[in-house]
Amino acid sequence: MIFAIFIPLLFACFVPILSKYKDKIHTGIFVLLIPFIIFLFFIPFIGSEFKPVYTSFNWIPSLDISLDFYLDGLSLLFVLLISGIGALVTLYSIFYLHKSERLGAFYVYLLMFMSAMLGVVLSDNVFVLYGFWELTSISSFLLIGYWHHREGSRYGALKSMLITVFGGLSLLGGLILLTVITGTTSIQEMIAQTDVILNSPYFSLIMAFIFLGAFTKSAQFPFHIWLPDAMEAPTPVSAYLHSATMVKAGIFLIARFSPIFNTSEWFFLIVSGIGILTLCWGSYMAVRQTDLKGILAFSTISQLGMIMAMLGFGTKAAIFAAAFHILNHATFKGSLFMIAGIVDHETGTRDIRKLGGLMTLMPISATLAFFGAFSMAGVPLPFLNGFYSKEMFFDVSLGLNEPTLLAADLLRQAIPYLAVLGSIFTFVYSMYLVFGTFTGEKHLDQLPVKPHEAPIGMLISPAILILGVIVIGLFPNLVNESFIAHTAEAISGKEVHKHIVFWHGFIPPLYMSLIVVIFGAGLYIYRKKWTDIYLFIPGQLSFNKVYDRFVEGLETYSAKITNSYMNDSLRRYVILIIGSIILFTFITMISTNGFAFHTNDLADFSITEVIVALVMAIAAVFTIFTRNKVAAILILGVVGYGLSLLFILYRAPDLALTQLVVETITLALFLLCFYHLPELQPRDESIGFKTTNGIISIGFGLLMTLVAVSSHSSKWFQPISNYFVENSKELGGGYNIVNVILVDFRGIDTLFEIVVLGIAALAIYGLVKLRYNKEAE
Amino acid sequence: MEIIMSILSGVLFTTGVYNLLQKQLLRIIIGTALISHGAHLFILTMGKLKRGAPPILEYHVDQYTDPLPQALILTSIVISFGVTSLLLVLAYRAAKENETDNMDLLRGNENE
């Protein structure tokens, strides 16, 4: 099983080599083998005696992350969809993409996606699941942006990336919480610990995180906005990723975790509520679209909403219906996308307003489209699978348990009406899709290409899918016991038996279907009279606008925030740095009661030192006020010499010596440089400028004084200097303790201090000597 | 006496920071010099002042001032000397090349 998952990835490594010969053989022909082999590998698992299969491979045992794969009914349904439709899409793409395209890149991305998707549905380890989940986002991003020279492709790719990765990260949060609570990373073991999860204080958070991940991936309201923009991708990609597989990853996730969540009434409220809302909104918006793929995108959104709603119902029948509809939707939607691609390919446009009357020119495509669209609309004919799942949907929407939450109860009562409403619009756009394209007037002069029937190779894939529609429609029980029942069992955790029949007798679901057909037909025929309603709802309102504003706002506001403090002014940065030092140190001192003041351990008061200190202080203050640069330098010298005087008074002869010498050299240097520096300007700065400077500098000085006083007053340990005093002669062999410390006890400091001086000297030499002028070049 | 020295080093820090916040390069360098003076005095004060003879061993003395802060300050003086001289030459070159020593005019390319 692990090979089945990684074969596409492995094969993707060889695709670039194969694509070198694409002029002779289309690369897709090689690739076609892969999904086909996987499909054949998984076919034998179908059958009434199906038992889940589990395999495990070590990956990171210390983190409890291993490549655990679990094949149950739910995974099997998805695996077959992924590989089966994958094979058909590859076949279709061979005829759709010309050899002059970048075929290597296309098939590498496609195979990457296939691996990722197989990994998502088969993983039992939550972190492996998440890894594959993000890989689907990335490969989908690459595929949407396949024609990256187009503005629209890049926009759509970025949008889908941002939204699905946002959801993916939230999913990761939920999975981590689940792991922490249950102590396991295996989904099956988590399901076994449902009680622990339900009683955990983080339950609502987990649910919110995981739902967010699922809803963004499956394009549920209001995260559906990325899907219509993802239609910029090549049509095989739209057919594969954005109708049959990736957008169902969210559905898969909800289904996978529903044994844990479905006992909570919030599960019903949120999943069904959002699902039914998505169903209605998606189908309502689909009618307005003029682009064939746009219609199909919104139709996908609404159908996903319907599946989501059924999963939310949580009854056995509803779950069965959901699983059945996953299969049905993949068949008819895949084929409809392919037909839309054929129409695009053969006429040069996807704009439904320019199309019309293509039935006689493209009879086979038209026939296939009729079957697909009628199945999507749920027209009650015994050879369309869409009808069965739609009728089951109506049936289960009526038979819901009465919940205790008031909001959930209101939703329960509203659901049948909303279901019918959404289905009416579904009927309308389905009819619009086929009749708008294939019947009516011909506008051949408006078409860029003269239309004709597609090559036979292009028609094979949609034909096989439509065949699936009809076969499931005619013999629904073919897939029932052996296949869908296992899926439903895996989702609900209980055994499910259901017999699908076409004719139930005169019961409410039949009336609902009839209402849909009658009202839908009426609305379709008179659509010109009521479509003005779109000017009011949604009118100017659009979630795309919200998204665009958000992305734009994020950029402008972050730029504003950065510009507000990064203004390239040294002064601003110094104020920020010193201001925060002052603020945080004061806060720390106050909050920890850190200030101490004792006078019992002070040196004797001496008038000489006070006079020196006073002179230094006055000189330091005058450096600020003088306007003469020579004066400023000389006053600075006063401070330095005063300091060396203090060193003498405080019994530090070496310091005094060094300070004297250094101060003299520094003064000389200052005097060397000052000649080249302009005169100090008159100080005409504003009062605010001076006040800020004053507050900051006085604050800092005060802080340092307080820190000094406080730390002098609270000495907790004896200094270690006695060691130096005692051992200076014995170990160091010298009488001058300071010098012994410098070169003997702590010689490394001195070594690097010498290095500092050396580097400074070299740098100065470089600065003075090396001139790299633009003119010299 | 330590209190007065603490206040003095506070004054040095205050004037140093104030100079640092000015616009002219020369003032900024004077500010850094003042701050390093303040820091040296700070370290010396922390090690207690005047508690015995200078730290040079003699037979009849049994109490010396703390030699460790002195060694630290000595290292620091040399390093700050190196940095100050580098800054000075840098300021000289910057003023020469750009024909200004006003920090407001010496900002990144975007503000020119």
PDB file of N, CA and C in Angstrom, chain A residues 1 81 131 164 186-187 189 199 221 252 291 439 516 562 603 635 745:
ATOM      1  N   MET A   1       0.830  -1.206   0.000  1.00  0.00           N
ATOM      2  CA  MET A   1       0.000   0.000   0.000  1.00  0.00           C
ATOM      3  C   MET A   1       0.864   1.256   0.000  1.00  0.00           C
ATOM      4  N   LEU A  81     -11.550   6.853  -6.396  1.00  0.00           N
ATOM      5  CA  LEU A  81     -11.858   8.098  -7.117  1.00  0.00           C
ATOM      6  C   LEU A  81     -10.577   8.763  -7.597  1.00  0.00           C
ATOM      7  N   GLY A 131       0.947  16.466   6.717  1.00  0.00           N
ATOM      8  CA  GLY A 131       2.008  16.661   5.729  1.00  0.00           C
ATOM      9  C   GLY A 131       1.469  16.512   4.315  1.00  0.00           C
ATOM     10  N   THR A 164      -6.311  28.064   1.628  1.00  0.00           N
ATOM     11  CA  THR A 164      -6.192  26.677   2.068  1.00  0.00           C
ATOM     12  C   THR A 164      -5.062  26.501   3.081  1.00  0.00           C
ATOM     13  N   SER A 186      -2.503   8.352  16.334  1.00  0.00           N
ATOM     14  CA  SER A 186      -3.249   7.550  15.376  1.00  0.00           C
ATOM     15  C   SER A 186      -4.726   7.917  15.413  1.00  0.00           C
ATOM     16  N   ILE A 187      -5.313   8.092  14.237  1.00  0.00           N
ATOM     17  CA  ILE A 187      -6.719   8.509  14.181  1.00  0.00           C
ATOM     18  C   ILE A 187      -7.619   7.409  14.765  1.00  0.00           C
ATOM     19  N   GLU A 189      -6.966   5.217  17.027  1.00  0.00           N
ATOM     20  CA  GLU A 189      -6.892   5.197  18.489  1.00  0.00           C
ATOM     21  C   GLU A 189      -7.587   6.403  19.088  1.00  0.00           C
ATOM     22  N   ASN A 199     -14.966  15.056  26.631  1.00  0.00           N
ATOM     23  CA  ASN A 199     -14.981  15.684  27.951  1.00  0.00           C
ATOM     24  C   ASN A 199     -13.830  16.653  28.162  1.00  0.00           C
ATOM     25  N   PHE A 221     -18.886  27.942   2.517  1.00  0.00           N
ATOM     26  CA  PHE A 221     -19.205  29.341   2.783  1.00  0.00           C
ATOM     27  C   PHE A 221     -18.537  29.781   4.083  1.00  0.00           C
ATOM     28  N   PHE A 252     -13.678  14.552   3.328  1.00  0.00           N
ATOM     29  CA  PHE A 252     -13.043  13.354   3.874  1.00  0.00           C
ATOM     30  C   PHE A 252     -12.684  13.567   5.347  1.00  0.00           C
ATOM     31  N   ASP A 291     -19.337  32.228 -17.417  1.00  0.00           N
ATOM     32  CA  ASP A 291     -18.248  31.360 -17.831  1.00  0.00           C
ATOM     33  C   ASP A 291     -18.655  29.920 -17.529  1.00  0.00           C
ATOM     34  N   THR A 439     -28.028  24.377 -27.378  1.00  0.00           N
ATOM     35  CA  THR A 439     -29.211  24.656 -28.175  1.00  0.00           C
ATOM     36  C   THR A 439     -29.317  26.156 -28.412  1.00  0.00           C
ATOM     37  N   VAL A 516     -39.093  20.594  -7.354  1.00  0.00           N
ATOM     38  CA  VAL A 516     -37.828  21.102  -7.897  1.00  0.00           C
ATOM     39  C   VAL A 516     -37.906  21.187  -9.413  1.00  0.00           C
ATOM     40  N   THR A 562       5.495  49.567   9.817  1.00  0.00           N
ATOM     41  CA  THR A 562       6.950  49.550   9.703  1.00  0.00           C
ATOM     42  C   THR A 562       7.491  50.955   9.477  1.00  0.00           C
ATOM     43  N   ALA A 603      31.987  54.897  51.829  1.00  0.00           N
ATOM     44  CA  ALA A 603      33.329  55.444  52.072  1.00  0.00           C
ATOM     45  C   ALA A 603      33.211  56.836  52.694  1.00  0.00           C
ATOM     46  N   ILE A 635      36.225  70.801  26.704  1.00  0.00           N
ATOM     47  CA  ILE A 635      35.423  70.513  27.896  1.00  0.00           C
ATOM     48  C   ILE A 635      35.333  69.013  28.128  1.00  0.00           C
ATOM     49  N   PHE A 745      45.954  36.118  35.490  1.00  0.00           N
ATOM     50  CA  PHE A 745      44.703  35.461  35.872  1.00  0.00           C
ATOM     51  C   PHE A 745      43.661  35.533  34.748  1.00  0.00           C
TER      52      PHE A 745
END
